PDB file of C-alpha atoms and ligand atoms in Angstrom:
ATOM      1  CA  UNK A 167       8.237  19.454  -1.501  1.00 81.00           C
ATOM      2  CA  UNK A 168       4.724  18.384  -2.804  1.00 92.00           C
ATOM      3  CA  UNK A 169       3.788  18.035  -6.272  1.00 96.00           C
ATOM      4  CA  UNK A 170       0.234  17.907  -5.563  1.00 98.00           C
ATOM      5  CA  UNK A 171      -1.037  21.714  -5.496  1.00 98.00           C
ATOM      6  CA  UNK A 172      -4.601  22.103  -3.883  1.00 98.00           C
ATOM      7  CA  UNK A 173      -7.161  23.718  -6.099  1.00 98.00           C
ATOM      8  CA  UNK A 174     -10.784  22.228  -4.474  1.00 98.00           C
ATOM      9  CA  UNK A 175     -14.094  22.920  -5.155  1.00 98.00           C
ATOM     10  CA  UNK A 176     -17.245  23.858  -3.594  1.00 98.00           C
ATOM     11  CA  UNK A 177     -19.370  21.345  -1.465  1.00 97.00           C
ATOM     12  CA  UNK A 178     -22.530  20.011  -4.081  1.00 97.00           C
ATOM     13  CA  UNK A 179     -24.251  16.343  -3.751  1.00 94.00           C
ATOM     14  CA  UNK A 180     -22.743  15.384  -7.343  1.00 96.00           C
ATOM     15  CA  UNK A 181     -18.630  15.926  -7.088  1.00 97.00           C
ATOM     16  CA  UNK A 182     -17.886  17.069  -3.398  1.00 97.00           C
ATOM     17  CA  UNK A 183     -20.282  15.395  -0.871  1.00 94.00           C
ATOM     18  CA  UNK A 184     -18.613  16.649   2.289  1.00 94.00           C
ATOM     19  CA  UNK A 185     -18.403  13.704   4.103  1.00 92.00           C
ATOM     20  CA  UNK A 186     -15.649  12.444   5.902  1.00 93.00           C
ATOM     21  CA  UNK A 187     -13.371   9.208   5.005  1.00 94.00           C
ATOM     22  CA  UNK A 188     -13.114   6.576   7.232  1.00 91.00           C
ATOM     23  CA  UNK A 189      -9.761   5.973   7.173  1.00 93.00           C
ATOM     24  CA  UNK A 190      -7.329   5.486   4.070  1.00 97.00           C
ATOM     25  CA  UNK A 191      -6.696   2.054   3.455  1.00 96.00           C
ATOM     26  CA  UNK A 192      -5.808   2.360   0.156  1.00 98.00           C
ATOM     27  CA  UNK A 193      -5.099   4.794  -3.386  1.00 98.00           C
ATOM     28  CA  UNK A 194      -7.183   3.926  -6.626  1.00 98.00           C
ATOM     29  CA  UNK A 195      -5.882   4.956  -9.947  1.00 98.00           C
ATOM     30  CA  UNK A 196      -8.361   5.848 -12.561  1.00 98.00           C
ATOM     31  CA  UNK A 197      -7.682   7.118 -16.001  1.00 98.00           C
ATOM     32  CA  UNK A 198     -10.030  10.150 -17.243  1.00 97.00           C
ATOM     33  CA  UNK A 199     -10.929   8.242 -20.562  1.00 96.00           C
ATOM     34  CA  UNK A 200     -11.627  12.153 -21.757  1.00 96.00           C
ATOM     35  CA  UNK A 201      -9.405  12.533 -24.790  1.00 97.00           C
ATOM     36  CA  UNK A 202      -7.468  15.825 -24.366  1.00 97.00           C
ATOM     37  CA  UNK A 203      -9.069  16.720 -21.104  1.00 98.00           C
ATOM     38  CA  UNK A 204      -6.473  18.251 -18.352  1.00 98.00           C
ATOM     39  CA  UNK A 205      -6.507  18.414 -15.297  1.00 98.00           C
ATOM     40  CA  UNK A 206      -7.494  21.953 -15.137  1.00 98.00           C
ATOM     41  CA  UNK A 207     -10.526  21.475 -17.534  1.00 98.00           C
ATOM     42  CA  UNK A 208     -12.265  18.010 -15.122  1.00 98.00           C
ATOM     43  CA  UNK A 209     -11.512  20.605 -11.627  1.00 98.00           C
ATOM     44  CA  UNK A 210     -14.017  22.993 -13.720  1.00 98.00           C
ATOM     45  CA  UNK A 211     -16.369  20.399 -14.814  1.00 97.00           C
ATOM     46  CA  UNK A 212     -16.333  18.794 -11.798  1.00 98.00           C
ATOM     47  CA  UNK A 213     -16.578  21.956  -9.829  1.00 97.00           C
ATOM     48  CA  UNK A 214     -19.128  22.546 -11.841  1.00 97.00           C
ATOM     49  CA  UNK A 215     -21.121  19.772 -10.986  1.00 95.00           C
ATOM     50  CA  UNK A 216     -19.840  17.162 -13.018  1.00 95.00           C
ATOM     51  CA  UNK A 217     -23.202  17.433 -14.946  1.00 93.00           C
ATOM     52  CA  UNK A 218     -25.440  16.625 -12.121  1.00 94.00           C
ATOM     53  CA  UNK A 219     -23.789  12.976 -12.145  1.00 93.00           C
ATOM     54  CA  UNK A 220     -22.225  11.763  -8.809  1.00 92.00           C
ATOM     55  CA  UNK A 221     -18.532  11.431  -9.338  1.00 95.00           C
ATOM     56  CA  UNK A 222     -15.374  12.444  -9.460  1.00 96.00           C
ATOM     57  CA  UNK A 223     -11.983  12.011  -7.646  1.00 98.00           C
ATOM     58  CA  UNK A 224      -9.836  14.181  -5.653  1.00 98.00           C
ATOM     59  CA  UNK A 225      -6.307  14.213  -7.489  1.00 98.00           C
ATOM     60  CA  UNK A 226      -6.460  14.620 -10.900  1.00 98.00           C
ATOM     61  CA  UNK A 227      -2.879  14.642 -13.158  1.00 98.00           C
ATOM     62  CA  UNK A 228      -2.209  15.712 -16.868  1.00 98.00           C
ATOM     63  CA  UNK A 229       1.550  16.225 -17.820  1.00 97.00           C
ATOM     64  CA  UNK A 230       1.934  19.806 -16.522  1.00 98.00           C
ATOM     65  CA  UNK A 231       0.445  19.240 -12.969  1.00 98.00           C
ATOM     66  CA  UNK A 232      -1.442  17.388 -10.615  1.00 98.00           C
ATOM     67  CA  UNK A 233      -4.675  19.226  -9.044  1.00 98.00           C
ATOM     68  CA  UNK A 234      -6.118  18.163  -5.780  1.00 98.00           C
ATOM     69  CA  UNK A 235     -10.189  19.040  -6.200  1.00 98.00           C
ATOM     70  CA  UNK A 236     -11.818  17.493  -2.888  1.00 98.00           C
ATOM     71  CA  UNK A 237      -9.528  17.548   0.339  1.00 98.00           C
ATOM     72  CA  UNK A 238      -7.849  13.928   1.105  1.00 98.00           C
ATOM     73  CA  UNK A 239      -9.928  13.339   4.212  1.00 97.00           C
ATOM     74  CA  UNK A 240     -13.279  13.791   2.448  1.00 96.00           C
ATOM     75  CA  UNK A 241     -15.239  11.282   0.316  1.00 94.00           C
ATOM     76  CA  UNK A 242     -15.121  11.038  -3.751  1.00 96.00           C
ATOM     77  CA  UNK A 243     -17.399   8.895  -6.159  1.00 95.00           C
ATOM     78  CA  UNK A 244     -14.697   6.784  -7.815  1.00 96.00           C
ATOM     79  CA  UNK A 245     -14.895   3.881  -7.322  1.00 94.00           C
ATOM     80  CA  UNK A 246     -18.286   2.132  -6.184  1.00 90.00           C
ATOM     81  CA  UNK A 247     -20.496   1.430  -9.607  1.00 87.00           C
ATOM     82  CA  UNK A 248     -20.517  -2.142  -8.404  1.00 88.00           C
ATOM     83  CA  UNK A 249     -19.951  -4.313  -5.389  1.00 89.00           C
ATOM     84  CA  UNK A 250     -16.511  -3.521  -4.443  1.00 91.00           C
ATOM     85  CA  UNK A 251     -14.384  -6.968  -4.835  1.00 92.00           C
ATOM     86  CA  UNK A 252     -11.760  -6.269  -1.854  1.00 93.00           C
ATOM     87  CA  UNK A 253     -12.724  -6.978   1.078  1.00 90.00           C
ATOM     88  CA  UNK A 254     -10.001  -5.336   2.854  1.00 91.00           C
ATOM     89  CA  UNK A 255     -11.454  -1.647   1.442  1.00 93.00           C
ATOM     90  CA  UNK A 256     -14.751  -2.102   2.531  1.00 88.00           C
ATOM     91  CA  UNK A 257     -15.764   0.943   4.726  1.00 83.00           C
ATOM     92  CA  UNK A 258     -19.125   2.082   6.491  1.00 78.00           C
ATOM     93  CA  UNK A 259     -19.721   5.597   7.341  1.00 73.00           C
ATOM     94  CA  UNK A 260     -23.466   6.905   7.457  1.00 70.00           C
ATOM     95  CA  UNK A 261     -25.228   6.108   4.512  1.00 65.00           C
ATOM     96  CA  UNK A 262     -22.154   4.191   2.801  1.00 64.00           C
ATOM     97  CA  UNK A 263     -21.613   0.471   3.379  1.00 64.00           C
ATOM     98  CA  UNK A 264     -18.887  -1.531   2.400  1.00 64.00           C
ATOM     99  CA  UNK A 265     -17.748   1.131  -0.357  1.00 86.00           C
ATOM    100  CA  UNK A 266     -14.169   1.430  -1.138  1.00 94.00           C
ATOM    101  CA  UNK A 267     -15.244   5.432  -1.465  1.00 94.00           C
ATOM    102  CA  UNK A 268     -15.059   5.515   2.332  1.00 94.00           C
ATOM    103  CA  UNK A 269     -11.695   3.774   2.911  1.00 95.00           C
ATOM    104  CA  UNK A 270      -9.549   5.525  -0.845  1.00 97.00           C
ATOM    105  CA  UNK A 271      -7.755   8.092  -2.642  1.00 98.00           C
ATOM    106  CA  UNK A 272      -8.824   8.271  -6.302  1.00 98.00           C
ATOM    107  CA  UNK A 273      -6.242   9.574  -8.671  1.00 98.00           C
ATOM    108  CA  UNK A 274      -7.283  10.401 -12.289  1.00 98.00           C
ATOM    109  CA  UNK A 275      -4.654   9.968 -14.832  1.00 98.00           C
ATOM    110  CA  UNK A 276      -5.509  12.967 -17.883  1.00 98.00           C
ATOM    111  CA  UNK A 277      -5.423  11.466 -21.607  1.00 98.00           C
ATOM    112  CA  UNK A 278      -3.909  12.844 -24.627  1.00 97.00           C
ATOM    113  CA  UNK A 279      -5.828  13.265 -27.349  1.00 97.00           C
ATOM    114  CA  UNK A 280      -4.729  10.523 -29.327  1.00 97.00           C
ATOM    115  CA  UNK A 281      -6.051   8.247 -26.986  1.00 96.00           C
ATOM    116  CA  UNK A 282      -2.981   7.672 -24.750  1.00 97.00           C
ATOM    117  CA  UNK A 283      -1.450   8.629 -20.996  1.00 98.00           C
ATOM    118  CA  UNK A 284       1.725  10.721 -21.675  1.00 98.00           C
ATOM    119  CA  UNK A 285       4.901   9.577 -20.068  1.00 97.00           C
ATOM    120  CA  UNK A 286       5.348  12.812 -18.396  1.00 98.00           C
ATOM    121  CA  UNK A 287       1.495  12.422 -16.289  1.00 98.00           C
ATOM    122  CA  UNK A 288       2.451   8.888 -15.806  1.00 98.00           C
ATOM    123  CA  UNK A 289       5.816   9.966 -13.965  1.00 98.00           C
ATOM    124  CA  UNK A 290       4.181  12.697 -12.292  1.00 98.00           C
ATOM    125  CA  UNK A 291       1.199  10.064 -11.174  1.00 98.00           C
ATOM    126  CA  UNK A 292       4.223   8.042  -9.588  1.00 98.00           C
ATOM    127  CA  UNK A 293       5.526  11.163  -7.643  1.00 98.00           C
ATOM    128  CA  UNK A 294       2.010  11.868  -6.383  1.00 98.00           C
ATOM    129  CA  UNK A 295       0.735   8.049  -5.266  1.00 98.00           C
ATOM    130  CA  UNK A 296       4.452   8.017  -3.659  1.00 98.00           C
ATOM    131  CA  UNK A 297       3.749  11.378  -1.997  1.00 98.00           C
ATOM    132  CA  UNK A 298       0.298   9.523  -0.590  1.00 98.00           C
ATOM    133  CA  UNK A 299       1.814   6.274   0.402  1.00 98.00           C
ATOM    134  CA  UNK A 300       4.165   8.054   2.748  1.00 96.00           C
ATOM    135  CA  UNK A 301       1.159  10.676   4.129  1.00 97.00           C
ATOM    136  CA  UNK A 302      -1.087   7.878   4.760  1.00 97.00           C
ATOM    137  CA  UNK A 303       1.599   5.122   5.735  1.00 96.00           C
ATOM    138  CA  UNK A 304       0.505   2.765   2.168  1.00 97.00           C
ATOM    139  CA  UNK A 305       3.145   1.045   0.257  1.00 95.00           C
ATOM    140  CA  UNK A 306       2.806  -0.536  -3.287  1.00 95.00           C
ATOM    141  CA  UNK A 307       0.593  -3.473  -1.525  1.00 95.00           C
ATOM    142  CA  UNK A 308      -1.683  -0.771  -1.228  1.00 97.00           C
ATOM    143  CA  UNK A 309      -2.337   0.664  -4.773  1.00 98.00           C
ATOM    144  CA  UNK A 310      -5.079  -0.533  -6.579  1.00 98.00           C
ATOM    145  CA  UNK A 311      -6.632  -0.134 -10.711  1.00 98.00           C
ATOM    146  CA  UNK A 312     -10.424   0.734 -10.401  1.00 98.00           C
ATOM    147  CA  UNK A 313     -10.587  -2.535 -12.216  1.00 97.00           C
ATOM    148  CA  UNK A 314      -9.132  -4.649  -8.914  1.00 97.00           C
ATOM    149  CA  UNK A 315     -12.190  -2.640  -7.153  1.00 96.00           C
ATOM    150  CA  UNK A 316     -14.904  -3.116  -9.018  1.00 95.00           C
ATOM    151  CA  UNK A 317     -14.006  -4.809 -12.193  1.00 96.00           C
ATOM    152  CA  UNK A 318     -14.286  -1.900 -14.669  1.00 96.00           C
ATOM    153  CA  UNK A 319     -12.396  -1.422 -17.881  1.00 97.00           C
ATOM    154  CA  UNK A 320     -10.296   1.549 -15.549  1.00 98.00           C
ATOM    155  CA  UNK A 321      -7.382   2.603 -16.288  1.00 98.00           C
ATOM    156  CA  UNK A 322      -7.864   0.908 -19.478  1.00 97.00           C
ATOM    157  CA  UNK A 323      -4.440   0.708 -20.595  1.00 97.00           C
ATOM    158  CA  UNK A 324      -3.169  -1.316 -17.514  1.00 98.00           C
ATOM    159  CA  UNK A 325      -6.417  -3.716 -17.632  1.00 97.00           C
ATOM    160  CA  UNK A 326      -5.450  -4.661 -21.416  1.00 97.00           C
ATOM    161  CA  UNK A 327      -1.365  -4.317 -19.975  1.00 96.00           C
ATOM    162  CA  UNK A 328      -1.036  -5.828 -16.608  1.00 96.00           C
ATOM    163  CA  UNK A 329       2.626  -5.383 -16.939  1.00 96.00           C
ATOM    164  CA  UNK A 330       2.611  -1.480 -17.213  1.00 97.00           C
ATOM    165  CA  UNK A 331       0.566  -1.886 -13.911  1.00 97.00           C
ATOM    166  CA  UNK A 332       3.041  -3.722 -12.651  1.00 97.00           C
ATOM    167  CA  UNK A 333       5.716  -1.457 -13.639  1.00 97.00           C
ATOM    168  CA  UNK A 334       4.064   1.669 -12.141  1.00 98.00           C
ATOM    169  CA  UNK A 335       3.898  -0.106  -8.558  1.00 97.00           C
ATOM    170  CA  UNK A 336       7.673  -1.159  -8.804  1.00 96.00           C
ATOM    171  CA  UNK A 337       8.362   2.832  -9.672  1.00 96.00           C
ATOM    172  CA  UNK A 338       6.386   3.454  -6.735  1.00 97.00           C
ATOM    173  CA  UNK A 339       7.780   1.105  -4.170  1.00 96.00           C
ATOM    174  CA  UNK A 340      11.367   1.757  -5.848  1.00 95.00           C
ATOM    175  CA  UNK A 341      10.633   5.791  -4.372  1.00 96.00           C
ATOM    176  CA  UNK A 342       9.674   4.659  -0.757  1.00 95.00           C
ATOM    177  CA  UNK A 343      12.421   2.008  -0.600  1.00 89.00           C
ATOM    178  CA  UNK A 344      14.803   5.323  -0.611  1.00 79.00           C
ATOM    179  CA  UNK A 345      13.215   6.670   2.667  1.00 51.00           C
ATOM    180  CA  UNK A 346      13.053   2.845   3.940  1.00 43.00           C
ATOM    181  CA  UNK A 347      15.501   3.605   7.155  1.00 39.00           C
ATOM    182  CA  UNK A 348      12.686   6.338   8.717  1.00 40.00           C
ATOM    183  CA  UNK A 349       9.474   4.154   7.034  1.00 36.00           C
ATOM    184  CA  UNK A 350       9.821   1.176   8.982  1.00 36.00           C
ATOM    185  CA  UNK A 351       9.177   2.740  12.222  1.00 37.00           C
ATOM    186  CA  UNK A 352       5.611   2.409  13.177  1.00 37.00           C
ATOM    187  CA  UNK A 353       3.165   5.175  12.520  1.00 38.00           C
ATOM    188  CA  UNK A 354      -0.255   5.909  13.642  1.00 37.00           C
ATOM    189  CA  UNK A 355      -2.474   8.222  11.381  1.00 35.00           C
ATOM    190  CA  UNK A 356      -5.598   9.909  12.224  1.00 34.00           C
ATOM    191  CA  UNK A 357      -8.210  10.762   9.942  1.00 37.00           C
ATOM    192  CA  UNK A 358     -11.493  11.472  11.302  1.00 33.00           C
ATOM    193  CA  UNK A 359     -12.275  10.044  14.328  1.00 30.00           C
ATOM    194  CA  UNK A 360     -10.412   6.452  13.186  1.00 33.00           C
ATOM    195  CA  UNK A 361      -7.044   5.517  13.524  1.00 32.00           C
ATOM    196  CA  UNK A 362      -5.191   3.420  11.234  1.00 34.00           C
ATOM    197  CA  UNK A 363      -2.456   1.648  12.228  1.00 36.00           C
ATOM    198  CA  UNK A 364       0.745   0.837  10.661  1.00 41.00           C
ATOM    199  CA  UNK A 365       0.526  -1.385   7.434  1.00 41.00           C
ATOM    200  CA  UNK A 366       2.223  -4.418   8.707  1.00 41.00           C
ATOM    201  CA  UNK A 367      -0.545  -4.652  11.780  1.00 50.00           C
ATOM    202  CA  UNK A 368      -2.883  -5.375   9.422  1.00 64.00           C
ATOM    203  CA  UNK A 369      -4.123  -8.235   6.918  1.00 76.00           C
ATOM    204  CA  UNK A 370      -2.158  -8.582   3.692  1.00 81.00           C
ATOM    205  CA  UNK A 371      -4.025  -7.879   0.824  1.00 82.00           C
ATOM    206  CA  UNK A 372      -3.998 -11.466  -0.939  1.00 84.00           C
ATOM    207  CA  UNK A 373      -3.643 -10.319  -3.972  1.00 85.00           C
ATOM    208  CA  UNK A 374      -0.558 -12.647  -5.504  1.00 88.00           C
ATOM    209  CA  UNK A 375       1.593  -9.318  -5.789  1.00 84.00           C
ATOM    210  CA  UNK A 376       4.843  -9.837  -3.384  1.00 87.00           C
ATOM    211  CA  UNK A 377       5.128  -6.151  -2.671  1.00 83.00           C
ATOM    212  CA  UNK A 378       7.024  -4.438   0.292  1.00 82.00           C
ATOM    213  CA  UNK A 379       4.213  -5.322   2.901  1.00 84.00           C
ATOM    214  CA  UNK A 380       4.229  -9.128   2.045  1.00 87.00           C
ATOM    215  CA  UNK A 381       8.101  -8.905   3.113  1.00 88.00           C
ATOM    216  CA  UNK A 382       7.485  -7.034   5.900  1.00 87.00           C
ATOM    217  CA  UNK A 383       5.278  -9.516   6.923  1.00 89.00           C
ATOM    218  CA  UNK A 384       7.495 -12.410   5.997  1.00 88.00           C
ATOM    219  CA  UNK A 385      10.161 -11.015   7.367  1.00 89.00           C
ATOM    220  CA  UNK A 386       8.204 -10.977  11.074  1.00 89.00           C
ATOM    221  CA  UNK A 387       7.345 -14.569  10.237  1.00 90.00           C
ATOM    222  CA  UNK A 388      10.781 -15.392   9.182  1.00 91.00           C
ATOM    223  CA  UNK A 389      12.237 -13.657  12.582  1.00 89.00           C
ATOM    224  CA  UNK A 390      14.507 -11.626  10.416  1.00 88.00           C
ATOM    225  CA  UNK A 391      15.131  -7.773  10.235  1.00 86.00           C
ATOM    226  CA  UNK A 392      11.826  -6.279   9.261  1.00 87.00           C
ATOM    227  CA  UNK A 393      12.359  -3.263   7.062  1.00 84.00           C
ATOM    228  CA  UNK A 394      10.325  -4.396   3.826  1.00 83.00           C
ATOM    229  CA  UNK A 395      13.081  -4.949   1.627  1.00 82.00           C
ATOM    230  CA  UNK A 396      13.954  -8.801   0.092  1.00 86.00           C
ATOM    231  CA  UNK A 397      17.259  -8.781   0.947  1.00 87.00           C
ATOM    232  CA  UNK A 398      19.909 -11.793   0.989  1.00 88.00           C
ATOM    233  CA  UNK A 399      19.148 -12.095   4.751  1.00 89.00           C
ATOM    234  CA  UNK A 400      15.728 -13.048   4.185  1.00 91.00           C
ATOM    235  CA  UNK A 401      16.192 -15.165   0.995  1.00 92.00           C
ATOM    236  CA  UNK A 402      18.597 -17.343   2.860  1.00 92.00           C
ATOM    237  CA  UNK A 403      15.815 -17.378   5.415  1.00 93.00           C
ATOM    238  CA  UNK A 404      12.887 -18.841   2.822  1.00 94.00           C
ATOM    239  CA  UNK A 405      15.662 -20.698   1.529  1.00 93.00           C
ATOM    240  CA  UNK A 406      16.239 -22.776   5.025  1.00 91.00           C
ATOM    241  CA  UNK A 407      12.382 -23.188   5.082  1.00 91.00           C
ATOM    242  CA  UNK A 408      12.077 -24.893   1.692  1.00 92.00           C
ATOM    243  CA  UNK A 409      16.042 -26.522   1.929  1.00 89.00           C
ATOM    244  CA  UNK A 410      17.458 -24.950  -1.255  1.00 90.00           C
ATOM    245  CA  UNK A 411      21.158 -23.650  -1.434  1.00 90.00           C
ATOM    246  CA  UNK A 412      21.033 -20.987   0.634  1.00 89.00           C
ATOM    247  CA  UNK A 413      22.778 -18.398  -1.766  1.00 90.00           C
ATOM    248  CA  UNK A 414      20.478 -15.197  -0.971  1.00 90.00           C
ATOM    249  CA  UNK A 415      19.573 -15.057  -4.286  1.00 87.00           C
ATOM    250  CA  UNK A 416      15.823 -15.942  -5.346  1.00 89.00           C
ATOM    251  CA  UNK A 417      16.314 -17.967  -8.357  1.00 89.00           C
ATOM    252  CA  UNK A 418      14.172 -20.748  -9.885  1.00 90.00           C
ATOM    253  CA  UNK A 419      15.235 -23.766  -7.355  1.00 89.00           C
ATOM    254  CA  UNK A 420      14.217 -21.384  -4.470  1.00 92.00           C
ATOM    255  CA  UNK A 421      10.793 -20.239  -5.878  1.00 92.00           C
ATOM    256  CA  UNK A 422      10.245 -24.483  -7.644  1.00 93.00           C
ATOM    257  CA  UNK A 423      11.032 -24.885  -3.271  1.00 93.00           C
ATOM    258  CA  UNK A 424       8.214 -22.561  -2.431  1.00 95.00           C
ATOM    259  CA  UNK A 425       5.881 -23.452  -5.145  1.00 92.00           C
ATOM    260  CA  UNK A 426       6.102 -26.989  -3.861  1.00 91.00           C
ATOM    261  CA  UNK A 427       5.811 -25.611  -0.430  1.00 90.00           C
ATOM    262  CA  UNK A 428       2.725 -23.878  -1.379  1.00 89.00           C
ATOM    263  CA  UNK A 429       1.461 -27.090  -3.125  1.00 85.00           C
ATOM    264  CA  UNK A 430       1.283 -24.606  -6.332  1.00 88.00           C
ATOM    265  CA  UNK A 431       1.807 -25.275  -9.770  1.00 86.00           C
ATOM    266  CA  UNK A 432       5.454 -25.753 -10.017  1.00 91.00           C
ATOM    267  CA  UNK A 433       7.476 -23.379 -12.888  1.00 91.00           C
ATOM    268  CA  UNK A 434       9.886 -21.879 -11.123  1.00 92.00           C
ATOM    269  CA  UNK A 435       8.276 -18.235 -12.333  1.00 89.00           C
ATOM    270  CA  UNK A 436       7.249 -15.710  -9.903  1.00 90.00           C
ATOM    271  CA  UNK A 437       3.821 -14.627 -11.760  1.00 86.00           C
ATOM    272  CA  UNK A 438       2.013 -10.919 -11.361  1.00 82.00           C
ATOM    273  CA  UNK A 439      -0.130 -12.237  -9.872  1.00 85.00           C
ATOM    274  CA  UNK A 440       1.196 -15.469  -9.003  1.00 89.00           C
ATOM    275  CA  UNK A 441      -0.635 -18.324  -7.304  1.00 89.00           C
ATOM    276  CA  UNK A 442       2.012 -19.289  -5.022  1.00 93.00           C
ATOM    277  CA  UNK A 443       2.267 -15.604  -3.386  1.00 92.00           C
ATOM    278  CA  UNK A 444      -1.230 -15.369  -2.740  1.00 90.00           C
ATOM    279  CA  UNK A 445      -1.087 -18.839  -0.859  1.00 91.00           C
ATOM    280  CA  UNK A 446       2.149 -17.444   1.170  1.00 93.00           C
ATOM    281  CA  UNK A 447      -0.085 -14.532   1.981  1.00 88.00           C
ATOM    282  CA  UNK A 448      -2.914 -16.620   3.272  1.00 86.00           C
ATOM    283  CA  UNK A 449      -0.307 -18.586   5.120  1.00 88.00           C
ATOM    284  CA  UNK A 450       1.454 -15.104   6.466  1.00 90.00           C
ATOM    285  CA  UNK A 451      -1.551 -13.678   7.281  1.00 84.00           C
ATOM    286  CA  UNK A 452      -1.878 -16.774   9.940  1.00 83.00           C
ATOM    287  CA  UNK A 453       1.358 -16.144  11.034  1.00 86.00           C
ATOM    288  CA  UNK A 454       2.790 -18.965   9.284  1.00 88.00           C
ATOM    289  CA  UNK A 455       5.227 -19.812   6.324  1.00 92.00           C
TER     290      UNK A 455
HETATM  291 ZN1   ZN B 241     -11.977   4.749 -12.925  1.00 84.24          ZN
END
């Protein structure tokens, strides 16, 4: 059952260009930063133009629903103000040149009019990015704040919060991890004329979060069972590489052995972001641990 009901609006050069995406590489979460705007009001403004400004996003989410405006295979302004910072997003169709517009989902997040996201769009945001990560074969490596993109106070509250951020992804990733048996078979998706392939065929994102693709990845590395979850299997295997007790568990002498393996700053602490994941995704990313 979806949760995301399709409302769109008409083609018009300011909110619904027409053209297609390249592929989906990724989903960007924005906040509205309209104080008591829902998600019915921003499909009229937007369908109304958006005052003759080009943006807009297709998925917008208050705490009663979450309205898809522009069809997912079509091109929103939401993200692309300034240079886009990840290299992995950057897209070229037509006109558009490395533009994370080309290659994303954007997701607005409605505000309440004191100020703040409600719990209730924030769970229903989770249901939605969950419902895109398995259309589009993403996982939580895959979600990104408009801030990662292109460095913009957006969504606010999780640039001044990293760890509600943080929290959101785990939500995320802790909904796909309950269809993990049929999501580790490979799938192919076709949007437009380009295919993307499965997640784990491509680069890691290193971005210092250790989400379920890093593990996948690892896991290949490691020659274990790859089905994106950090099991004791794969602990014990990290643990043989950096010759700590191999227990299954990842505690502090296991991640002081990585740290050291990484030749990062040695704590003991798994950061978000840390230092020493983003140097075992460089590593992974070479097919190395
Ligand atoms: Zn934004």
């Amino acid at each position: 059952m979806t949760v995301i009901k399709n409302d769109y609006i008409s083609v018009n050069k300011y909110t619904r260009p027409g053209s297609k995406l390249a592929s989906v590489k990724g989903i960007v979460l924005h906040w509205t930063a309209n104080a008591g705007g829902t998600a019915k009001n921003h499909k009229t403004f937007f369908g109304n133009g958006g005052g003759s400004r080009y943006a807009g996003a297709h998925i917008f989410v208050d705490k009663t629903e979450a309205l898809c405006i522009v069809p997912l295979n079509e091109v929103c302004y939401h993200a692309n103000e300034s240079t886009c910072r990840i290299k992995k997003l950057f897209g070229k169709v037509g006109n558009y040149q490395g533009n994370a517009n080309v290659t994303t989902i954007g997701v607005e997040m409605c505000v309440e009019k004191n100020g703040t996201i409600h719990k209730d769009t924030i769970d229903r945001t989770v249901n939605v990015v969950t419902e895109l990560c398995k259309k589009f074969g993403l996982d939580d490596g895959d979600l990104y704040r408009h801030y990662d993109i292109t460095g913009k106070n957006c969504p606010a509250p999780w640039v001044t919060k990293p760890s509600e951020w943080a929290k959101f992804k785990d939500a995320v990733q802790a909904k796909l991890k309950g269809k993990a048996n049929t999501s580790t078979t490979n799938k192919t998706t076709s949007i437009g004329t380009i295919t993307k392939v499965s997640a784990d065929k491509e680069e890691l994102v290193v971005d210092g979060y250790w989400g379920a693709a890093t593990t996948k990845r690892l896991q290949k590395v490691l020659g274990v069972t790859v089905d994106g979850v950090l099991g004791k299997a794969t602990i014990r295997a990290i643990q043989k590489k950096v010759s700590a007790d191999p227990d299954g568990i990842l505690g502090k002498e296991t991640i002081k052995g990585m740290q050291k393996r990484f030749n990062t700053p040695v704590d003991g602490i798994i950061s978000k972001p840390s230092t020493m994941v983003k140097a075992m995704q460089r590593k992974l990313n070479n097919n190395k641990f």
